[in-house]
Each structure stands twice: as C-alpha cells, then as structure tokens.
CSV table of C-alpha atoms in Angstrom, one decimal:
chain,number,residue,atom,x,y,z
W,1,MET,CA,-43.5,-9.1,32.4
W,2,ASN,CA,-40.9,-9.2,29.6
W,3,GLN,CA,-37.2,-8.9,30.4
W,4,GLY,CA,-36.9,-5.6,28.7
W,5,SER,CA,-39.4,-3.8,30.9
W,6,PHE,CA,-37.7,-5.2,34.0
W,7,TRP,CA,-34.4,-3.6,33.0
W,8,ILE,CA,-36.1,-0.4,32.1
W,9,ARG,CA,-37.5,-0.2,35.6
W,10,VAL,CA,-34.1,-1.1,37.1
W,11,ALA,CA,-32.3,1.5,35.1
W,12,SER,CA,-35.0,4.1,35.6
W,13,ALA,CA,-34.1,4.4,39.3
W,14,GLY,CA,-31.4,6.8,38.2
W,15,THR,CA,-28.6,5.1,40.0
W,16,ALA,CA,-25.3,4.1,38.6
W,17,PHE,CA,-26.0,0.6,39.8
W,18,GLY,CA,-29.2,0.5,37.8
W,19,LEU,CA,-27.4,1.7,34.7
W,20,LEU,CA,-24.6,-0.9,35.2
W,21,ALA,CA,-27.1,-3.7,35.8
W,22,ALA,CA,-29.1,-2.8,32.7
W,23,ILE,CA,-26.0,-2.6,30.5
W,24,ALA,CA,-24.7,-5.9,31.9
W,25,ALA,CA,-28.0,-7.6,31.2
W,26,LEU,CA,-28.0,-6.3,27.7
W,27,ALA,CA,-24.5,-7.6,27.1
W,28,VAL,CA,-25.2,-11.0,28.7
W,29,ASP,CA,-28.3,-11.5,26.7
W,30,GLY,CA,-26.5,-10.8,23.5
W,31,TYR,CA,-28.0,-7.3,23.0
W,32,ALA,CA,-24.7,-5.4,23.3
W,33,ASN,CA,-24.5,-2.4,21.0
W,34,PRO,CA,-25.3,-2.5,18.2
W,35,VAL,CA,-28.6,-4.1,19.3
W,36,ALA,CA,-30.2,-6.6,17.1
W,37,SER,CA,-33.7,-5.2,16.4
W,38,ARG,CA,-36.8,-7.3,15.9
W,39,ASP,CA,-36.5,-7.2,12.1
W,40,GLY,CA,-32.8,-8.4,12.3
W,41,ILE,CA,-31.3,-5.0,11.3
W,42,ALA,CA,-28.6,-3.7,13.7
W,43,ALA,CA,-30.1,-0.9,15.8
W,44,THR,CA,-28.6,1.7,18.1
W,45,LEU,CA,-29.2,1.4,21.9
W,46,ARG,CA,-31.5,4.4,22.7
W,47,VAL,CA,-31.2,5.6,26.3
W,48,GLY,CA,-33.7,8.0,27.8
W,49,THR,CA,-32.1,10.5,30.2
W,50,PHE,CA,-33.8,13.0,32.5
W,51,ASP,CA,-32.8,15.9,34.7
W,52,SER,CA,-33.6,14.6,38.2
W,53,ARG,CA,-34.0,18.2,39.4
W,54,ALA,CA,-37.1,18.6,37.2
W,55,VAL,CA,-38.7,15.4,38.6
W,56,ALA,CA,-38.1,16.6,42.2
W,57,VAL,CA,-39.6,20.1,41.5
W,58,ALA,CA,-42.6,18.6,39.7
W,59,PHE,CA,-43.1,16.2,42.6
W,60,THR,CA,-42.9,18.8,45.4
W,61,ALA,CA,-45.4,20.9,43.5
W,62,SER,CA,-47.8,18.0,43.0
W,63,LYS,CA,-51.0,16.9,44.5
W,64,MET,CA,-49.2,13.7,45.6
W,65,PHE,CA,-46.7,15.6,47.7
W,66,ARG,CA,-49.4,17.9,49.2
W,67,GLU,CA,-51.4,14.9,50.3
W,68,GLU,CA,-48.2,13.4,51.9
W,69,LEU,CA,-47.6,16.7,53.8
W,70,GLU,CA,-51.3,16.8,54.9
W,71,GLN,CA,-50.9,13.3,56.3
W,72,TRP,CA,-47.8,14.3,58.2
W,73,GLU,CA,-49.6,17.4,59.5
W,74,LYS,CA,-52.5,15.2,60.6
W,75,GLU,CA,-50.0,12.8,62.4
W,76,ARG,CA,-48.4,15.8,64.0
W,77,ARG,CA,-51.7,17.3,65.3
W,78,GLU,CA,-52.7,13.8,66.7
W,79,ALA,CA,-49.4,13.4,68.4
W,80,GLU,CA,-49.7,16.9,69.9
W,81,ALA,CA,-53.2,16.2,71.1
W,82,ARG,CA,-52.0,13.0,72.8
W,83,GLY,CA,-49.0,14.8,74.3
W,84,ASP,CA,-46.7,12.3,72.6
W,85,VAL,CA,-43.4,14.1,72.7
W,86,ALA,CA,-41.5,11.2,71.2
W,87,ALA,CA,-43.8,11.0,68.2
W,88,LEU,CA,-43.6,14.8,67.7
W,89,GLU,CA,-39.8,14.6,67.7
W,90,ARG,CA,-39.9,11.7,65.1
W,91,ILE,CA,-42.3,13.7,62.9
W,92,GLU,CA,-40.1,16.8,63.2
W,93,ALA,CA,-36.9,14.8,62.3
W,94,ARG,CA,-38.6,13.2,59.3
W,95,ALA,CA,-39.8,16.6,58.1
W,96,LYS,CA,-36.3,18.0,58.4
W,97,GLN,CA,-34.8,15.0,56.6
W,98,ARG,CA,-37.3,15.3,53.8
W,99,GLN,CA,-36.6,19.0,53.4
W,100,LYS,CA,-32.8,18.4,53.2
W,101,LEU,CA,-33.4,15.6,50.6
W,102,ALA,CA,-35.7,17.9,48.6
W,103,HIS,CA,-32.9,20.5,48.4
W,104,HIS,CA,-30.4,17.9,47.2
W,105,GLN,CA,-32.9,16.6,44.7
W,106,GLY,CA,-34.2,19.9,43.5
W,107,PHE,CA,-30.9,21.8,43.2
W,108,GLY,CA,-28.3,19.1,43.1
W,109,THR,CA,-28.1,15.7,41.5
W,110,ALA,CA,-29.4,13.4,44.3
W,111,SER,CA,-31.3,10.4,43.2
W,112,VAL,CA,-35.1,10.7,42.7
W,113,GLU,CA,-35.6,6.9,42.8
W,114,GLU,CA,-38.2,7.1,45.7
W,115,ILE,CA,-40.2,9.7,43.8
W,116,LEU,CA,-40.2,7.7,40.5
W,117,ARG,CA,-41.4,4.6,42.4
W,118,ARG,CA,-44.7,6.5,42.9
W,119,VAL,CA,-45.2,6.5,39.1
W,120,GLY,CA,-43.2,3.4,38.3
W,121,GLY,CA,-46.1,1.7,36.6
W,122,ARG,CA,-46.0,4.5,34.0
W,123,LEU,CA,-42.3,4.1,33.2
W,124,PRO,CA,-42.7,1.5,30.5
W,125,GLU,CA,-45.4,3.6,28.8
W,126,ILE,CA,-43.0,6.6,28.9
W,127,ALA,CA,-40.1,4.6,27.5
W,128,ASP,CA,-42.4,3.3,24.7
W,129,LYS,CA,-43.6,6.8,23.9
W,130,ALA,CA,-40.0,8.1,23.7
W,131,GLY,CA,-38.8,5.1,21.8
W,132,VAL,CA,-36.0,4.3,24.3
W,133,ASP,CA,-34.7,1.0,25.7
W,134,MET,CA,-33.9,2.3,29.2
W,135,ILE,CA,-34.3,5.4,31.3
W,136,VAL,CA,-31.5,6.8,33.6
W,137,SER,CA,-30.7,10.1,35.2
W,138,LYS,CA,-28.4,12.2,33.0
W,139,TRP,CA,-26.2,12.6,36.1
W,140,ALA,CA,-25.6,8.8,36.3
W,141,ILE,CA,-23.9,8.6,33.0
W,142,THR,CA,-20.1,8.8,33.4
W,143,TYR,CA,-19.3,7.6,29.8
W,144,ARG,CA,-21.3,6.7,26.8
W,145,SER,CA,-20.2,5.4,23.4
W,146,SER,CA,-21.0,7.5,20.4
W,147,ASP,CA,-23.0,4.5,19.2
W,148,VAL,CA,-25.5,5.1,22.0
W,149,GLU,CA,-28.4,7.5,21.2
W,150,VAL,CA,-29.4,9.6,24.1
W,151,VAL,CA,-33.0,11.0,24.2
W,152,ASP,CA,-34.1,13.6,26.8
W,153,VAL,CA,-37.3,12.2,28.4
W,154,THR,CA,-37.5,14.8,31.2
W,155,ASP,CA,-40.7,16.4,30.0
W,156,LEU,CA,-42.4,13.0,29.7
W,157,LEU,CA,-41.2,12.0,33.2
W,158,VAL,CA,-42.6,15.1,34.9
W,159,GLU,CA,-46.1,14.7,33.3
W,160,PRO,CA,-47.4,12.1,35.8
W,161,PHE,CA,-47.0,14.8,38.5
W,162,GLU,CA,-49.3,17.1,36.5
W,163,PRO,CA,-47.2,20.3,36.7
W,164,ASN,CA,-49.0,23.6,36.3
W,165,GLN,CA,-47.6,26.4,34.1
W,166,ARG,CA,-45.7,28.0,37.0
W,167,THR,CA,-44.0,24.7,37.9
W,168,ARG,CA,-43.1,24.2,34.2
W,169,ARG,CA,-41.5,27.7,34.1
W,170,VAL,CA,-39.5,26.9,37.3
W,171,ILE,CA,-38.4,23.6,35.7
W,172,GLU,CA,-37.4,25.3,32.5
W,173,GLN,CA,-35.3,27.9,34.4
W,174,LEU,CA,-33.7,25.2,36.5
W,175,ARG,CA,-32.7,23.2,33.5
W,176,GLU,CA,-30.8,26.2,32.1
W,177,LYS,CA,-28.5,26.2,35.2
W,178,SER,CA,-25.9,23.7,36.4
W,179,PRO,CA,-26.7,21.7,39.5
W,180,ILE,CA,-25.4,23.0,42.8
W,181,PRO,CA,-22.6,20.8,44.2
W,182,HIS,CA,-23.5,18.6,47.2
W,183,ALA,CA,-21.0,20.3,49.5
W,184,THR,CA,-22.6,23.7,48.8
W,185,ILE,CA,-26.1,22.5,49.5
W,186,GLU,CA,-24.7,20.9,52.8
W,187,LEU,CA,-23.3,24.3,53.9
W,188,GLN,CA,-26.8,25.8,53.7
W,189,HIS,CA,-28.2,23.2,56.2
C-alpha cells in the first residue's frame, strides 16, 4: 500500500481527526500546499468532500442495510423462541441506538465512518476517479485555504450502495436543505 492511499483512507472517515492527520502527514512529508506533482510542477491539493447525509440515506436504502436488518430480525426471532429476555432487550436496545444514529446521520452531520468502512476498499478507486488527494466529509472542514481545490464526490460515494431512482431523488432533495442541528434531532427522540 502506498502512503497516499493510507492517508486517503484515514481522511475518508469524515472525522476532524482524519483530516488533521492527513494534512499533518502531507506537511511532514514535504507535500504541503502547493503540492509537488509527479512531473515536478507545483500542483494544488485536491480534496474530495461529500455530504454525509447522502451516504447515510443511500446506505439505509441499500441491500447491505436490508441484509443487516434481516440478520437482526433472525436473531430476535431466535431469542424470542428461546425465551431469552436478556438477548431480546439487547437486540431492542441495539435497534433503538441504530435508529437514533440513522437520524443523526441522515438529517444531521454525524459521522458516517462505520458506513464507509463497508466500502472502504473502493475509496482509493473513487479518489482516483475524482482526481482527489483525500476524501473528507464537507462538515469536517472548518477552514480551507483558497489554494485548496474542493471537489464534491458525494455522487461517487453513494454509488457502491446502488441507490435506485427514488433514493437518488431523496438524496437530491436532502442536499438542497441545511442539516438539522444535533440538539433538534435529540428533542425528537
């Protein structure tokens, strides 16, 4: 694995730590902006950003997520058949926690790191296709220099979840709106 792909994966998690680690690595390795390109000509750092809400919506509408829910339902039925009240309570708590997280991810700016891990092997390919040096959640960027080129890679990141047309429309509508603040989402639970 080359060093660049490692930092793409670290930064792709969408966390502020991932972004800071990637930037620090670039600076330490002598790649601070402007970046020296392979042909020796100064190049701009290209950062792929994504709307984490779109990734969350694509995932929750995906076959991957349906299979996860089916597994949970199977576990619930088995626990119920055994009369295992403790297991049923754990499954119920896990389902409630997942629902709460889905709301924060789909309507707010919560990290989708655990979702992206499911398609982590595709991140270098997505970065290459977009021509970016790293991928971070757009919500993780507090400041960026005008020398940094930002490229929206949201559409590329949702593709591994194979969204249908309905899901694509929902994502498009969602991206036209501002995220709901964390406190507001909490009030709904």
